[in-house]
């Protein structure tokens, strides 16, 4: 029996969008997509796909990628398939576009239930837009699963999972029995690049598209649980004093003297 | 009368520093709502000192949650303990610190109680119009700020970023009650088991406590130049940190990472070399009193936040800077 892995991914605006191109429509309380910069699969979710692929490299596994939204850019969303995932399910519906973490967790948990059997659910540690780190914990709570966050290494044993959790000064080793949910951090290592063959294979695959009604979602549970009252770009009032010198080496010298003058060193 | 409940994380029979910050935030909120401030502490021993400390730091009441399952460190047990306490106490608001445990505990509690939650907040206040809690938090890696207002369901769960609120001066003459709660947890609440903790604490000054931090970025081009940063840090009694690009490249271990998904530093002086100043990096150092940037790109975002800057190649700027610092420190 292959290990059945579900990986949850989110399409987000490119978090490396230059600060100067980051704009907000304050009336609509939304970020305006920067022209010419396509969205990406959330980076930590790619780490989760990589974690799944490593388990598949080391044994028999079947990887299904799940996402919820409406405005998917298919070329972007297919990246996990090009990396080597077997199947993709998109809950694609106006009703599930731009949900908050609670509603997203509900939607994904229902999608995972519909998928049926699973051993391991992997998610990125957080999404780089709202940085909530809420959805994976919610899915685990709703499905009643053990939850281990911040994995930098995942090992599946007979009926269980052993996870190294990245901590700020080292790591913890935590274990649970399967099925379980694990969130993955970038300490796991760079996600692999899709190979040409991977891209060819992915181009022949079409994601399964499910609607909100296919999942029997309760619309009342899709409403946000907090009211977004304002969204704005913070302004910095700091003024940088540029230190110059006869040449760059002299500027370094002048900088030290200036910092001493300010009693900063 | 409802109350504002602070989650009292404790370790080794001591309150975690963040609890003092949460109590300060709770007190400032209670100044508007008139509610009492309480702390719920999953107890693993040392109850007496811990409760006196919590009261001195601003609590009107301390709930000591007792259960045999709390003897071993287990987040599963702590979540269940706090959930039990919330169902008994029915607080209006719950404040959780954004610690490694808190950032998981807050969401799990919210899902169990079926209420909303605001993650990683830097400010809370009572919204005048709705008389509900309004929480402010950075989003989009720090590029934007959101202000969110809780709807009707209680408790309003707020996970508060560490080192934003100043703890109150401890006042040992403050009075408060201590109430025991027996959680009667079922062993099945524990679903994960901690096997081992491996610490890789860096030598010398801890970055989080250092008065001066020297940060290096991708612009340094490799691991070797970090030796110069180490020299500088030694001269100044500071610590070395780095951007995520440096840690992801394997030049330094991830324990050196400063930022949204790394460490938060609050030094008096933060000197960056070859760091562009991405919002996710700035999220970890916005508490630095003075920021200095050495970067060859005059348009780099780091200069928008810096107090002092040199536009130049670090290979030219840094050696003379370090030499001059050495002379100044000696004299
Ligand atoms: C969800 C998420 C979380 C993140 N969390 C973090 C985090 O916690 N911490 C973090 O740091 N990043 C984080 N990042 C990454 C962040 O977006 C940036 O990619 C990263 O901070 C860039 O690192 P850097 O400044 O070292 O590199 P770059 O952005 O590549 O900047 C290098 C700089 O060096 C300068 N330079 C190059 N050569 C020289 C020279 N010879 N002399 C002088 N200057 C030179 C360049 O002008 C440039 O400004 C996160 C990203 C995401 C999406």
mmCIF file of C-alpha atoms and ligand atoms in Angstrom, chain A residues 15-16 44 128 131, chain B residues 217-219 243-245 257-262 274-278 280-281 294-297 300 312-315, ligand 1:
data_model
loop_
_atom_site.group_PDB
_atom_site.id
_atom_site.type_symbol
_atom_site.label_atom_id
_atom_site.label_comp_id
_atom_site.label_asym_id
_atom_site.label_seq_id
_atom_site.Cartn_x
_atom_site.Cartn_y
_atom_site.Cartn_z
ATOM 1 C CA UNK A 15 6.368 37.902 -1.729
ATOM 2 C CA UNK A 16 9.564 39.139 -3.383
ATOM 3 C CA UNK A 44 6.618 27.077 2.319
ATOM 4 C CA UNK A 128 3.438 34.497 2.812
ATOM 5 C CA UNK A 131 1.403 34.960 7.580
ATOM 6 C CA UNK B 217 23.308 39.417 3.849
ATOM 7 C CA UNK B 218 23.625 37.807 0.464
ATOM 8 C CA UNK B 219 25.766 40.772 -0.603
ATOM 9 C CA UNK B 243 19.280 37.386 6.468
ATOM 10 C CA UNK B 244 17.348 34.331 5.388
ATOM 11 C CA UNK B 245 19.174 34.303 2.054
ATOM 12 C CA UNK B 257 18.315 34.256 10.896
ATOM 13 C CA UNK B 258 16.740 37.597 11.759
ATOM 14 C CA UNK B 259 13.244 38.365 10.536
ATOM 15 C CA UNK B 260 9.630 37.414 10.279
ATOM 16 C CA UNK B 261 10.431 33.719 10.274
ATOM 17 C CA UNK B 262 13.652 34.038 12.246
ATOM 18 C CA UNK B 274 24.920 43.575 2.162
ATOM 19 C CA UNK B 275 21.298 43.219 3.272
ATOM 20 C CA UNK B 276 18.657 44.667 0.932
ATOM 21 C CA UNK B 277 16.051 45.269 3.632
ATOM 22 C CA UNK B 278 13.166 43.082 2.436
ATOM 23 C CA UNK B 280 10.310 40.113 5.964
ATOM 24 C CA UNK B 281 13.797 40.888 7.237
ATOM 25 C CA UNK B 294 26.331 49.405 4.273
ATOM 26 C CA UNK B 295 25.092 48.536 0.781
ATOM 27 C CA UNK B 296 26.328 49.336 -2.691
ATOM 28 C CA UNK B 297 22.839 50.031 -4.065
ATOM 29 C CA UNK B 300 18.100 49.497 -1.512
ATOM 30 C CA UNK B 312 29.544 51.415 -1.236
ATOM 31 C CA UNK B 313 31.135 48.015 -1.655
ATOM 32 C CA UNK B 314 31.635 46.391 1.748
ATOM 33 C CA UNK B 315 35.045 45.151 0.563
HETATM 34 C C1 LIG C 1 7.270 34.180 3.983
HETATM 35 C C2 LIG C 1 8.654 34.713 3.929
HETATM 36 C C3 LIG C 1 9.360 34.839 5.101
HETATM 37 C C4 LIG C 1 10.650 35.378 5.081
HETATM 38 N N1 LIG C 1 11.308 35.505 6.262
HETATM 39 C C5 LIG C 1 12.524 36.106 6.256
HETATM 40 C C6 LIG C 1 13.226 36.327 7.483
HETATM 41 O O1 LIG C 1 12.786 35.946 8.566
HETATM 42 N N2 LIG C 1 14.422 36.952 7.430
HETATM 43 C C7 LIG C 1 14.976 37.386 6.236
HETATM 44 O O2 LIG C 1 16.061 37.962 6.272
HETATM 45 N N3 LIG C 1 14.339 37.169 5.079
HETATM 46 C C8 LIG C 1 13.132 36.537 5.054
HETATM 47 N N4 LIG C 1 12.517 36.307 3.859
HETATM 48 C C9 LIG C 1 13.271 36.561 2.605
HETATM 49 C C10 LIG C 1 13.263 38.013 2.159
HETATM 50 O O3 LIG C 1 12.112 38.231 1.376
HETATM 51 C C11 LIG C 1 14.508 38.306 1.303
HETATM 52 O O4 LIG C 1 14.556 37.415 0.224
HETATM 53 C C12 LIG C 1 15.822 38.200 2.070
HETATM 54 O O5 LIG C 1 15.738 38.905 3.295
HETATM 55 C C13 LIG C 1 16.941 38.772 1.232
HETATM 56 O O6 LIG C 1 18.168 38.639 1.887
HETATM 57 P P1 LIG C 1 19.378 39.630 1.578
HETATM 58 O O7 LIG C 1 18.979 41.013 1.887
HETATM 59 O O8 LIG C 1 20.566 39.070 2.253
HETATM 60 O O9 LIG C 1 19.604 39.401 0.017
HETATM 61 P P2 LIG C 1 19.285 40.338 -1.219
HETATM 62 O O10 LIG C 1 17.903 40.807 -1.212
HETATM 63 O O11 LIG C 1 19.780 39.598 -2.396
HETATM 64 O O12 LIG C 1 20.193 41.613 -0.962
HETATM 65 C C14 LIG C 1 21.565 41.632 -1.062
HETATM 66 C C15 LIG C 1 22.001 43.081 -0.955
HETATM 67 O O13 LIG C 1 23.404 43.143 -0.931
HETATM 68 C C16 LIG C 1 23.833 44.264 -1.685
HETATM 69 N N5 LIG C 1 25.204 43.971 -2.157
HETATM 70 C C17 LIG C 1 25.592 43.049 -3.057
HETATM 71 N N6 LIG C 1 26.921 43.062 -3.191
HETATM 72 C C18 LIG C 1 27.397 44.020 -2.362
HETATM 73 C C19 LIG C 1 28.699 44.524 -2.055
HETATM 74 N N7 LIG C 1 29.787 43.999 -2.636
HETATM 75 N N8 LIG C 1 28.809 45.511 -1.146
HETATM 76 C C20 LIG C 1 27.718 46.044 -0.562
HETATM 77 N N9 LIG C 1 26.468 45.610 -0.804
HETATM 78 C C21 LIG C 1 26.298 44.603 -1.690
HETATM 79 C C22 LIG C 1 22.837 44.403 -2.786
HETATM 80 O O14 LIG C 1 22.792 45.749 -3.243
HETATM 81 C C23 LIG C 1 21.544 43.964 -2.105
HETATM 82 O O15 LIG C 1 20.839 45.072 -1.603
HETATM 83 C C24 LIG C 1 11.236 35.761 3.862
HETATM 84 C C25 LIG C 1 10.518 35.611 2.686
HETATM 85 C C26 LIG C 1 9.257 35.080 2.707
HETATM 86 C C27 LIG C 1 8.512 34.933 1.422
#
